[in-house]
Coordinates of N, CA and C in Angstrom, one line a residue:
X476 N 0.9 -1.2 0.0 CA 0.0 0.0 0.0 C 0.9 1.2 0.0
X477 N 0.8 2.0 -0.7 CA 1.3 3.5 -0.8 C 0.1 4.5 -0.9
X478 N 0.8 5.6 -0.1 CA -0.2 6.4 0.7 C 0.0 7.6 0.3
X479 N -0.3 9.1 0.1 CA 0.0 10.1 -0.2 C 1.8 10.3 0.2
X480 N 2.2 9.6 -1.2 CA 3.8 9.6 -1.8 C 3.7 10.9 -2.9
X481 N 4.8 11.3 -3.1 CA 5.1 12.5 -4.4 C 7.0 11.4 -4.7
X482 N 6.9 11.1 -5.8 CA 7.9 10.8 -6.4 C 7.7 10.9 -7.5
X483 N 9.2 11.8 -8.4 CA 9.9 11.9 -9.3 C 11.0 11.0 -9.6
X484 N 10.9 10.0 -11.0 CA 12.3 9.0 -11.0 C 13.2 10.2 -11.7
X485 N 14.7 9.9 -11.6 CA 15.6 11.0 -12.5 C 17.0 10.2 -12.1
X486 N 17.9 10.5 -12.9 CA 18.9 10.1 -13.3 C 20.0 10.7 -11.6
X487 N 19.5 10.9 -10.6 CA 20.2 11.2 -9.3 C 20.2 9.5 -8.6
X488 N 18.7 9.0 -8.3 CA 18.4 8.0 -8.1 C 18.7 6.1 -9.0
X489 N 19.4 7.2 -10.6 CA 19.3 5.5 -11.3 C 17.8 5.3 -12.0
X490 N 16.6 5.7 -11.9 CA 15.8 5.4 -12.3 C 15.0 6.3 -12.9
X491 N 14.1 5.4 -14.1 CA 13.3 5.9 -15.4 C 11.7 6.0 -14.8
X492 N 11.4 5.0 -14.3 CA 10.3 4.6 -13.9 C 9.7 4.9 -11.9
X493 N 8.9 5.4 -11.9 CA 8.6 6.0 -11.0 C 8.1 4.7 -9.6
X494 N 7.4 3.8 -10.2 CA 6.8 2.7 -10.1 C 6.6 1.9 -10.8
X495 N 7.6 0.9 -10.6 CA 7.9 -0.4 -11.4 C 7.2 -1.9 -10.7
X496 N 6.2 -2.6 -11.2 CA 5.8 -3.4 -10.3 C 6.1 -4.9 -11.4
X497 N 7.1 -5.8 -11.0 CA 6.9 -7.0 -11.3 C 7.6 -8.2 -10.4
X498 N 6.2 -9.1 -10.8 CA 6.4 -9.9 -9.7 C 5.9 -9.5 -8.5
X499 N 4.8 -9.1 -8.5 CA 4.1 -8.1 -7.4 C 3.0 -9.2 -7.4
X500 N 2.4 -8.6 -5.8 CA 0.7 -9.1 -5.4 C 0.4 -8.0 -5.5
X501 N -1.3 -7.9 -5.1 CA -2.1 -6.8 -5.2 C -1.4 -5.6 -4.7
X502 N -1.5 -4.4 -5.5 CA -0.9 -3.1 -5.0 C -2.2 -2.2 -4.6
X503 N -2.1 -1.0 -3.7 CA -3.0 -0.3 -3.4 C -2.0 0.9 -3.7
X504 N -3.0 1.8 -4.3 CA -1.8 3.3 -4.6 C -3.2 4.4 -4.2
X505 N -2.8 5.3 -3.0 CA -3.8 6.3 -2.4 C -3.5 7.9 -2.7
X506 N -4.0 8.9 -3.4 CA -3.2 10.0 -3.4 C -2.1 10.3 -3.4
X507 N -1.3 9.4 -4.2 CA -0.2 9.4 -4.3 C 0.5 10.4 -6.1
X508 N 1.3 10.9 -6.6 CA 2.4 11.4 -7.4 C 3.3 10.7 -7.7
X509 N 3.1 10.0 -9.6 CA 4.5 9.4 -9.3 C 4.6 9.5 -11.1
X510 N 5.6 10.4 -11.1 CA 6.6 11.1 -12.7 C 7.9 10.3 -13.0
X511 N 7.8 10.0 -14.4 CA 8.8 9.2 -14.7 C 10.0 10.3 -15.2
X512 N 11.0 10.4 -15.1 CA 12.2 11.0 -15.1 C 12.2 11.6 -16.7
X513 N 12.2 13.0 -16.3 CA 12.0 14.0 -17.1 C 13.0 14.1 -18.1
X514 N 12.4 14.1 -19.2 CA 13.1 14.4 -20.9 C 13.8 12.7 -21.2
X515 N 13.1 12.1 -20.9 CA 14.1 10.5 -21.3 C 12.1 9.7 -21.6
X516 N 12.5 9.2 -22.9 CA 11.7 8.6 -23.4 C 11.1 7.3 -23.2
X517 N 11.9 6.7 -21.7 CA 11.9 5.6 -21.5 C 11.4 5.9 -20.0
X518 N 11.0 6.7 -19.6 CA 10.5 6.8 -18.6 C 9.1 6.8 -18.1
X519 N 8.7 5.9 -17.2 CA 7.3 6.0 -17.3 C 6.9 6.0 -15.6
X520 N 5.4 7.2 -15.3 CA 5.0 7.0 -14.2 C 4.8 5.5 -13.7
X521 N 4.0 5.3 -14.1 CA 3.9 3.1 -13.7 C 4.4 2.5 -14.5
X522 N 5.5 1.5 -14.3 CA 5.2 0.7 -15.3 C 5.0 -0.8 -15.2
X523 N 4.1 -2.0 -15.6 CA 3.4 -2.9 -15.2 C 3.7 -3.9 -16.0
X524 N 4.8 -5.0 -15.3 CA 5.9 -5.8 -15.8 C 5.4 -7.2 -15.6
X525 N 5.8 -8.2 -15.6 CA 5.8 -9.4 -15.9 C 5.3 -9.9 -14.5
X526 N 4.5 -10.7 -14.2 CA 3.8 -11.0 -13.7 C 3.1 -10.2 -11.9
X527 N 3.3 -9.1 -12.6 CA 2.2 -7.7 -11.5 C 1.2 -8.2 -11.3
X528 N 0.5 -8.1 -10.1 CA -0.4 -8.1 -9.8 C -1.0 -7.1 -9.8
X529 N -2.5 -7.2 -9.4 CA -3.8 -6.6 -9.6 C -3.1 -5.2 -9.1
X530 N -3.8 -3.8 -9.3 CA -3.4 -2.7 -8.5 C -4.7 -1.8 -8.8
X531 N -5.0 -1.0 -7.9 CA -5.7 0.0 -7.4 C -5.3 1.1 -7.3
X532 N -5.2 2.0 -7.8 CA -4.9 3.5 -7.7 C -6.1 4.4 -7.4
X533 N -6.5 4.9 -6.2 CA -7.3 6.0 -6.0 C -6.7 7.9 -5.9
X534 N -7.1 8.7 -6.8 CA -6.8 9.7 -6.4 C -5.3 10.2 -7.5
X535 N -5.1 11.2 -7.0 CA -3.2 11.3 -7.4 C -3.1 11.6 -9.3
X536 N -2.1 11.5 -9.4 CA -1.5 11.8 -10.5 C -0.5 11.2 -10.9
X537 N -0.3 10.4 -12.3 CA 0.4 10.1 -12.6 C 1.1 10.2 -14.1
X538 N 2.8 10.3 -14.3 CA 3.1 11.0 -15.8 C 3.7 10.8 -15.5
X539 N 4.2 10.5 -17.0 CA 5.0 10.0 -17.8 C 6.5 10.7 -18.7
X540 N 6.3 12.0 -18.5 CA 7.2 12.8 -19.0 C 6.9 12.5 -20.5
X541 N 8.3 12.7 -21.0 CA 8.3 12.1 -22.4 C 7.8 10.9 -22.5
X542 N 8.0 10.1 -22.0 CA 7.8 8.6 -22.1 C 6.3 8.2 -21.6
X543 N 5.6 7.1 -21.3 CA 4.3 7.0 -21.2 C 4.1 7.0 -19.5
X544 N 2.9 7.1 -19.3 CA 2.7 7.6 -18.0 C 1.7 6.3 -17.4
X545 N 1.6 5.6 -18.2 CA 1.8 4.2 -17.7 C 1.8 2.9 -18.5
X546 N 2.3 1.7 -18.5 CA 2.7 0.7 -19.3 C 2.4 -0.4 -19.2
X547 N 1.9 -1.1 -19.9 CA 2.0 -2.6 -19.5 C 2.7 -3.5 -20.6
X548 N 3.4 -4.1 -20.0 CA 4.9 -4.4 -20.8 C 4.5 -6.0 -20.2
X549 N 3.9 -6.5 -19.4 CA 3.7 -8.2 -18.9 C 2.2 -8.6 -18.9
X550 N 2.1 -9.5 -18.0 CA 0.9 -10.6 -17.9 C 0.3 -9.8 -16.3
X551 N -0.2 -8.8 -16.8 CA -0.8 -7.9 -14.9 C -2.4 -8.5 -14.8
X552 N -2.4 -8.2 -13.7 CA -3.7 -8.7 -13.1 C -4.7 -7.3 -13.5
X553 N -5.8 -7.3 -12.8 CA -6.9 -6.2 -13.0 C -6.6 -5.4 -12.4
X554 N -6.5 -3.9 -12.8 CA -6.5 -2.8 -12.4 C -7.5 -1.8 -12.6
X555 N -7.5 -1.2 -12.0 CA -9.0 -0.2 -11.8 C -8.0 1.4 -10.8
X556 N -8.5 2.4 -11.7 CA -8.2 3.6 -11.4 C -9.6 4.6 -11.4
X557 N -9.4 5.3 -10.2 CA -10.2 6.3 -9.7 C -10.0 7.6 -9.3
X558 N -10.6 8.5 -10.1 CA -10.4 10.1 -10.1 C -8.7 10.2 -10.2
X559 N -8.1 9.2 -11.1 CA -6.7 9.8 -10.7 C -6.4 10.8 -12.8
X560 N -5.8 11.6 -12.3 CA -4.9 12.5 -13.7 C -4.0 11.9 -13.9
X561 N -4.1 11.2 -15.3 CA -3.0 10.9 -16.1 C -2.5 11.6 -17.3
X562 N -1.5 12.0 -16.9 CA -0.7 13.1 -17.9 C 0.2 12.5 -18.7
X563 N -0.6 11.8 -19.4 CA 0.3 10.7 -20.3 C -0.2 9.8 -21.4
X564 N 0.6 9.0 -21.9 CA -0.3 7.8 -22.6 C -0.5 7.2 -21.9
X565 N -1.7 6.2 -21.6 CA -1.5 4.7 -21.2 C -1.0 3.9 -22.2
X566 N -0.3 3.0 -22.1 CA 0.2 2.1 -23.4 C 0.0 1.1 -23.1
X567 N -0.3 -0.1 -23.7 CA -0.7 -1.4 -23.2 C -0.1 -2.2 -24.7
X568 N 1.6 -2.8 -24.6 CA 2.9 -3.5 -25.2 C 2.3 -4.1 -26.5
X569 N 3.1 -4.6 -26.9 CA 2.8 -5.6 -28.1 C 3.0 -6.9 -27.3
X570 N 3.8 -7.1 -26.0 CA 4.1 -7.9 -25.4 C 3.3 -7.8 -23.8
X571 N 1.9 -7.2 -23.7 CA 1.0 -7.1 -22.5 C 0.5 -8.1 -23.2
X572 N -0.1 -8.6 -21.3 CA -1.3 -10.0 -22.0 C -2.1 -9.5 -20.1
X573 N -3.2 -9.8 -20.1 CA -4.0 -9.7 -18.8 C -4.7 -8.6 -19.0
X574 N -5.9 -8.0 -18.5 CA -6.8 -7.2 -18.2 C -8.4 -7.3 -17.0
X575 N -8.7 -6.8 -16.5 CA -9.2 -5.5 -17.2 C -8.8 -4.3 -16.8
X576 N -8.7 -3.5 -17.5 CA -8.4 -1.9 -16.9 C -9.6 -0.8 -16.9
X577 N -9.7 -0.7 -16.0 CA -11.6 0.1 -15.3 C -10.5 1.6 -15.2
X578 N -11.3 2.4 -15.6 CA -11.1 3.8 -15.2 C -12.5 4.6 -15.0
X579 N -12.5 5.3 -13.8 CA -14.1 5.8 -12.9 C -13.3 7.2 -13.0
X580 N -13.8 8.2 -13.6 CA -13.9 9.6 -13.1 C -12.5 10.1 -13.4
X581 N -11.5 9.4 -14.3 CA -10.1 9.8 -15.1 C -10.0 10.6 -15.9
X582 N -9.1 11.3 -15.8 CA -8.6 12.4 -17.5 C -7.2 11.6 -17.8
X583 N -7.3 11.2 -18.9 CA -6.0 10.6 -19.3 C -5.9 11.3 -21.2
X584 N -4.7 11.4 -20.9 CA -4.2 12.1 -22.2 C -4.6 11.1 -23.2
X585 N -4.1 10.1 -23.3 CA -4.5 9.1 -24.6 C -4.1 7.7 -24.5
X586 N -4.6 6.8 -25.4 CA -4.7 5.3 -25.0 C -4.0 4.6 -26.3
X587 N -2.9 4.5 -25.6 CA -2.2 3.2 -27.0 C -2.4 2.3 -27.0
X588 N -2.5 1.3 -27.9 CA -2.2 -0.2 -27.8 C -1.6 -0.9 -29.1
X589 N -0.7 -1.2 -28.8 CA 0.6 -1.8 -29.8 C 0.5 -3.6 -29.9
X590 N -0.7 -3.9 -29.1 CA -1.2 -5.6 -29.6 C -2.2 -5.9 -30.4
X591 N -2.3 -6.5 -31.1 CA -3.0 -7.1 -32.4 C -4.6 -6.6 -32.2
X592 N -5.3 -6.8 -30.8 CA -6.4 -6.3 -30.2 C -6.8 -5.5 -29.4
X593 N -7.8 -4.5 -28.8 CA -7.7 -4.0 -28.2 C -8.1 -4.7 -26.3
X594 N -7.1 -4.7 -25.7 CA -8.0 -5.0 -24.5 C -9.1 -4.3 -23.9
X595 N -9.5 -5.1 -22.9 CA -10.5 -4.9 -22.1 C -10.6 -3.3 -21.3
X596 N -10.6 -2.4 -22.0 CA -10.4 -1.0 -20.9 C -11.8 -0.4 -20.9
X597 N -12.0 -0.2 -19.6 CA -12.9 0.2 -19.3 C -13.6 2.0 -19.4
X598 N -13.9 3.1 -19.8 CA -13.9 4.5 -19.5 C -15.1 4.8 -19.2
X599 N -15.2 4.5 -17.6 CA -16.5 5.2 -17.0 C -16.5 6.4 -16.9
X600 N -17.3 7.2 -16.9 CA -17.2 9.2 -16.8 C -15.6 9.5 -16.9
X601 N -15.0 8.7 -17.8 CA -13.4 9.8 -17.7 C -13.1 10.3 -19.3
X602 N -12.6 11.0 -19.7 CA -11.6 11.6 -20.3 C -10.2 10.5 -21.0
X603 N -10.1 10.3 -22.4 CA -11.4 10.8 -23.8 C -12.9 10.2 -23.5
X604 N -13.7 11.3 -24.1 CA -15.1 10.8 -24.3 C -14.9 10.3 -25.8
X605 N -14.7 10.5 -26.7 CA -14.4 9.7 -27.9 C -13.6 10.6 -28.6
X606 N -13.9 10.0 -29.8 CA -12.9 10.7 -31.4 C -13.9 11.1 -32.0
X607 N -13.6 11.4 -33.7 CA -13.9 12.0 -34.8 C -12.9 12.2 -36.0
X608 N -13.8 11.9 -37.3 CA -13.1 11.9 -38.3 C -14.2 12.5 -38.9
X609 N -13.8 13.0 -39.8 CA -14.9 13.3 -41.5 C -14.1 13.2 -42.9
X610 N -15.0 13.3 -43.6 CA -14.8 13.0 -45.6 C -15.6 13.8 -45.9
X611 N -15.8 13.9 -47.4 CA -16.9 15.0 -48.6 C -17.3 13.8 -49.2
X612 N -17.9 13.8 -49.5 CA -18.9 12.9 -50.5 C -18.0 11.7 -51.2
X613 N -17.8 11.1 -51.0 CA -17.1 10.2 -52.1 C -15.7 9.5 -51.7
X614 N -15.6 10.1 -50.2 CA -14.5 10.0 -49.1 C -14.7 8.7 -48.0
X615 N -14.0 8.5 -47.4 CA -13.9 7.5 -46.4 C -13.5 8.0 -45.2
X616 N -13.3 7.3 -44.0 CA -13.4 7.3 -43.0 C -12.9 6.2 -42.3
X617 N -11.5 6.0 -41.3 CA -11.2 4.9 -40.6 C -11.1 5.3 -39.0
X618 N -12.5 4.9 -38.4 CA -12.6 5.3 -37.1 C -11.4 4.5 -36.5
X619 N -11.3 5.5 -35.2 CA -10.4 4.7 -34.1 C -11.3 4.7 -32.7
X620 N -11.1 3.3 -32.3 CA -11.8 2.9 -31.2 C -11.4 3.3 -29.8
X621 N -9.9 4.0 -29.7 CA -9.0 4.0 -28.6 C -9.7 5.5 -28.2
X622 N -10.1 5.8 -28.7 CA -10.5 7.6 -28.2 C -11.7 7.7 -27.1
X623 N -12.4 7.1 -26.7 CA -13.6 7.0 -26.1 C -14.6 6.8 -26.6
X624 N -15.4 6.2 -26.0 CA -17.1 5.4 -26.3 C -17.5 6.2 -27.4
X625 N -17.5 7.7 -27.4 CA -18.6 8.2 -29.0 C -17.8 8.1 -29.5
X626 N -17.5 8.1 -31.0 CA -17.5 8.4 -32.1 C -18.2 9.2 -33.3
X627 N -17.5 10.1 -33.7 CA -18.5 11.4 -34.6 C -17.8 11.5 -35.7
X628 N -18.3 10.9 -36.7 CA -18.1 11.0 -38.1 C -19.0 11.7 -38.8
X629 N -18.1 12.8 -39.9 CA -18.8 14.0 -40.2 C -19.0 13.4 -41.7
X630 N -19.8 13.9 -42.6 CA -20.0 13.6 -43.8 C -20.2 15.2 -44.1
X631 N -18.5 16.0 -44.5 CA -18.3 17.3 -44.6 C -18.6 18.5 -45.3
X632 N -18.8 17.8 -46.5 CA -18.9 18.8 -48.0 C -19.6 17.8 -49.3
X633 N -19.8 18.3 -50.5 CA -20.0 17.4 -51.5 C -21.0 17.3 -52.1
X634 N -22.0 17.4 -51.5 CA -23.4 17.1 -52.0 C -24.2 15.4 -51.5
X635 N -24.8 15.4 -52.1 CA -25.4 13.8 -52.0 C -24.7 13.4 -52.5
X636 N -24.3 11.8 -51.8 CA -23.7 11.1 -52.0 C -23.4 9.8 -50.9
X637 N -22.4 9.4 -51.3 CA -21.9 8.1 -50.3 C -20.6 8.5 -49.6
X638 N -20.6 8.2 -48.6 CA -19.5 7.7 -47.5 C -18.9 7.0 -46.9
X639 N -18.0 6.3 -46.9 CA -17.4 5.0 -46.4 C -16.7 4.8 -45.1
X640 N -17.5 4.4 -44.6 CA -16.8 3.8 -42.8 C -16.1 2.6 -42.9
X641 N -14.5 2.6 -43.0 CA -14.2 1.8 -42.7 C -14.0 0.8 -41.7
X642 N -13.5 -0.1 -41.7 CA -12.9 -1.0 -40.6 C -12.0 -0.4 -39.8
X643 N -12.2 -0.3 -38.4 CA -11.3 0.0 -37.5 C -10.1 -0.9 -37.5
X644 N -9.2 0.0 -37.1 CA -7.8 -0.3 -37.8 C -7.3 -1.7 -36.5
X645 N -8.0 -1.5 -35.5 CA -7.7 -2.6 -34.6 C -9.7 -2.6 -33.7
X646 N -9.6 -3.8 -33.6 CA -10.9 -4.5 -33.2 C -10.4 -5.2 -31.6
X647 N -11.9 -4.9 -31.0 CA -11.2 -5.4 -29.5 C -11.1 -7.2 -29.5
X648 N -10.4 -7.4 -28.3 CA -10.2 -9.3 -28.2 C -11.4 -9.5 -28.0
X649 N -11.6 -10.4 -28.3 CA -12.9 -11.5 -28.1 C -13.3 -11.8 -26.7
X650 N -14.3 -12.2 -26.4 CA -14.9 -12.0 -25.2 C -14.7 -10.5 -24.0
X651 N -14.4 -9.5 -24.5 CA -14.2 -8.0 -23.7 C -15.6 -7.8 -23.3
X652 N -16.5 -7.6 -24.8 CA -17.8 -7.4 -24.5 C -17.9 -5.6 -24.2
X653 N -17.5 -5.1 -25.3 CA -17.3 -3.5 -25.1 C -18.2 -2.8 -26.3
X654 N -18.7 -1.8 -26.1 CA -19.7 -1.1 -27.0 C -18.9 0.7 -27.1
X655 N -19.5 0.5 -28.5 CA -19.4 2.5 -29.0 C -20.3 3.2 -29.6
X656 N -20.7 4.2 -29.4 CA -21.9 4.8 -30.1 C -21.3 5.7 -31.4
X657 N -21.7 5.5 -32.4 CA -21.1 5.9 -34.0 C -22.1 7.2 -34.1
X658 N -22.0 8.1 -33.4 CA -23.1 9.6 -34.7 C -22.5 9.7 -35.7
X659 N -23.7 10.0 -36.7 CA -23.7 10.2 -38.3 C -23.7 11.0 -38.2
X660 N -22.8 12.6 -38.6 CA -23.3 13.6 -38.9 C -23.5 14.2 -40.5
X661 N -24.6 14.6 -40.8 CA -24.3 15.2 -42.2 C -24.5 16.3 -42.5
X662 N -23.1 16.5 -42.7 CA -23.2 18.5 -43.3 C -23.0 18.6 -45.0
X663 N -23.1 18.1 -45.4 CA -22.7 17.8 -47.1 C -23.3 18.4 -48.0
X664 N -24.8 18.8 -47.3 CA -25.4 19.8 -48.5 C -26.6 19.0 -49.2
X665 N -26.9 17.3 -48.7 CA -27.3 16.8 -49.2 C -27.6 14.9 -48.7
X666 N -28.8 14.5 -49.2 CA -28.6 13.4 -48.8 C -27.4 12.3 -48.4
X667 N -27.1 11.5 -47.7 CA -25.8 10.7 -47.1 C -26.0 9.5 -47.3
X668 N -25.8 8.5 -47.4 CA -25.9 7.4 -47.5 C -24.3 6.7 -46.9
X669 N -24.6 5.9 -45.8 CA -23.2 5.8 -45.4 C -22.9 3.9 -45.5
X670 N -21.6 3.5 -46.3 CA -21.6 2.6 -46.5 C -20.5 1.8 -45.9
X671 N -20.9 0.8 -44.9 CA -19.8 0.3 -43.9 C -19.1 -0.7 -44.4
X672 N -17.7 -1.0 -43.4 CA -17.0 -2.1 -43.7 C -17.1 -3.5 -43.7
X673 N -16.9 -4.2 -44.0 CA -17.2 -5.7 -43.9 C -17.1 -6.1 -42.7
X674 N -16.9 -5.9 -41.0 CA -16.6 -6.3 -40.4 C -17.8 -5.6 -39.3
X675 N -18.8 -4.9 -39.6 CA -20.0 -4.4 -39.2 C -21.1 -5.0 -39.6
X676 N -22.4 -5.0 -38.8 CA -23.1 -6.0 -38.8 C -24.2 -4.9 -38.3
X677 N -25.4 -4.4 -39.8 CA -26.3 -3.5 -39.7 C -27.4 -4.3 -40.3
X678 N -28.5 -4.0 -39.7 CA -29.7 -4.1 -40.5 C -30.5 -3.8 -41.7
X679 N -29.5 -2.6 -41.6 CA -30.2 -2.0 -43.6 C -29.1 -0.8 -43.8
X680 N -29.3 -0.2 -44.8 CA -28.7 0.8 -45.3 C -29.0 2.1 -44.1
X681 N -27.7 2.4 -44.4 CA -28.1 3.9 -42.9 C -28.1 5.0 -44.2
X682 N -29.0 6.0 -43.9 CA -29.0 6.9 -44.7 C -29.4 8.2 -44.1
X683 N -28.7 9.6 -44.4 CA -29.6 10.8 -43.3 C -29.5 11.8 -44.3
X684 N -30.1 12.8 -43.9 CA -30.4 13.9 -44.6 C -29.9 14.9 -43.6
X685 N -29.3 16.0 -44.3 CA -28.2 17.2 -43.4 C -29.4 17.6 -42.2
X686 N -28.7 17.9 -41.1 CA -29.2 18.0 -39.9 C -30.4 16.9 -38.5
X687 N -30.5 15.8 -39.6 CA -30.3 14.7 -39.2 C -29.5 13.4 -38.6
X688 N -28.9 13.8 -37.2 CA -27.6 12.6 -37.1 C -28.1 11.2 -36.2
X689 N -28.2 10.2 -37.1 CA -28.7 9.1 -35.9 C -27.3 8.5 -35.3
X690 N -27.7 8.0 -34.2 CA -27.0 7.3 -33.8 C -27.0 5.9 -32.7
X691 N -26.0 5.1 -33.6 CA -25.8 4.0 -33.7 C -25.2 2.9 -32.6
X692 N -25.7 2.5 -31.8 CA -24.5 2.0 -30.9 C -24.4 0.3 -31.2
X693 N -22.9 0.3 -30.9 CA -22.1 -1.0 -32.1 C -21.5 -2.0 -30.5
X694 N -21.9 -3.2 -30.6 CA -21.1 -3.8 -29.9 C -20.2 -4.7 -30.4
X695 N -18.9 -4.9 -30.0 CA -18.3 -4.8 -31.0 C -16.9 -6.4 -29.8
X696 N -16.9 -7.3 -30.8 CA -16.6 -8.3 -29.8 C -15.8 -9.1 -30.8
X697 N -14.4 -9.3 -30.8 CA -14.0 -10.0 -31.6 C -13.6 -9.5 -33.2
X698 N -13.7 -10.2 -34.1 CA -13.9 -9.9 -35.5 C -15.2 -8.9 -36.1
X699 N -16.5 -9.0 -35.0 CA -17.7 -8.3 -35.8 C -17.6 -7.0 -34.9
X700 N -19.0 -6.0 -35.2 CA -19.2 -5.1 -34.7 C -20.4 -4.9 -34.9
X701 N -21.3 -5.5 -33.9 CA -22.9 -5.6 -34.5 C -24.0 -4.2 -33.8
X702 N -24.5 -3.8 -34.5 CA -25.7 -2.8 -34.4 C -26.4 -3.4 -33.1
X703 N -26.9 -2.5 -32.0 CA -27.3 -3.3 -31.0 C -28.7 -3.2 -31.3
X704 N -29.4 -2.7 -32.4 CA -30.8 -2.6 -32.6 C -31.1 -2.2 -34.4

């Protein structure tokens, strides 16, 4: 258990990482501060190593400097963060395996993931609330799922016409069991007709008329991404 701590890693001490946990049992982290050593790219507020256990972070702040402001580089147990500020990326390895990661009431700068799927992360009321992309008529569109639950794809200029949603460039692992809500927006001047990727699963042609934006929510498990209605 760590308790309202303030640590900075830096090159006085030897260290990159502020909080290195492997080979750990459950951690508990309470209003605590912990920055990975400033201007070095290898530095990370947490970083979550080969066989870590579960951890809890309430409160606090955690960053990453240049480097990410927290990591998962092994096989970690469940973690769940609350009201804590992350000034950083979270990253989750090409070489992480284990989840889930719950975030309640977080601002976190942004969400990497460098493995084939997306894990299990959770974003209850935190920060990103989603992404956004747009095209003109005759344009495409490759949402990313890492930004938060909305998604707002514009259909920008052009007139009537078609739109193409592609396939997200990474789909979550199988059994997560995670949902996104897709708004259509159409500013184009003209009827929309939006035409999805092969790996979505709709019931008919979506189609809207400018100032018309429906929206869509996708659950999205594995290879598919099915319309929940």
């Amino acid at each position: 258990i760590f308790q309202n701590i303030v640590h900075e890693a830096g090159a006085a001490d030897g260290w990159r990482k502020a909080l290195s946990l492997v080979t750990s049992p459950t951690c508990t982290v309470t209003n605590c501060t912990f920055e990975g050593e400033n201007s070095n790219a290898a530095s990370r507020g947490i970083a979550l190593g080969t066989n870590s256990g579960g951890l809890t972070v309430i409160g606090g702040r955690i960053e990453g400097s240049t480097g990410y402001a927290i990591e998962v580089d092994g096989n970690s147990g469940s973690c769940v963060f609350v009201g804590v500020t992350i000034a950083g990326t979270f990253r989750y390895a090409a070489t992480a395996t284990g989840s889930p990661f719950t975030f309640v009431g977080c601002a976190i700068s942004s969400i990497s993931v460098g493995a084939a799927t997306i894990p299990a992360i959770y974003l209850v009321a935190s920060s990103p609330f989603g992404s956004s992309g747009s095209a003109a008529t005759g344009g495409n569109i490759t949402p990313s799922l890492l930004g938060g639950q909305i998604i707002s794809l514009t259909a920008s200029g052009g007139g009537a016409g078609t739109v193409t949603v592609n396939n997200p460039a990474l789909l979550p692992a199988a059994g997560t069991g995670q949902f996104w809500d897709f708004a259509l927006i159409n500013t184009a001047g003209g009827n929309i007709t939006w035409s999805f990727g092969a790996a979505y699963r709709l019931n008919g042609a979506v189609t809207n008329s400018p100032g018309q934006p429906p929206l869509i929510r996708f659950y999205c498990d594995g290879t598919t991404i099915r319309a929940s209605a």
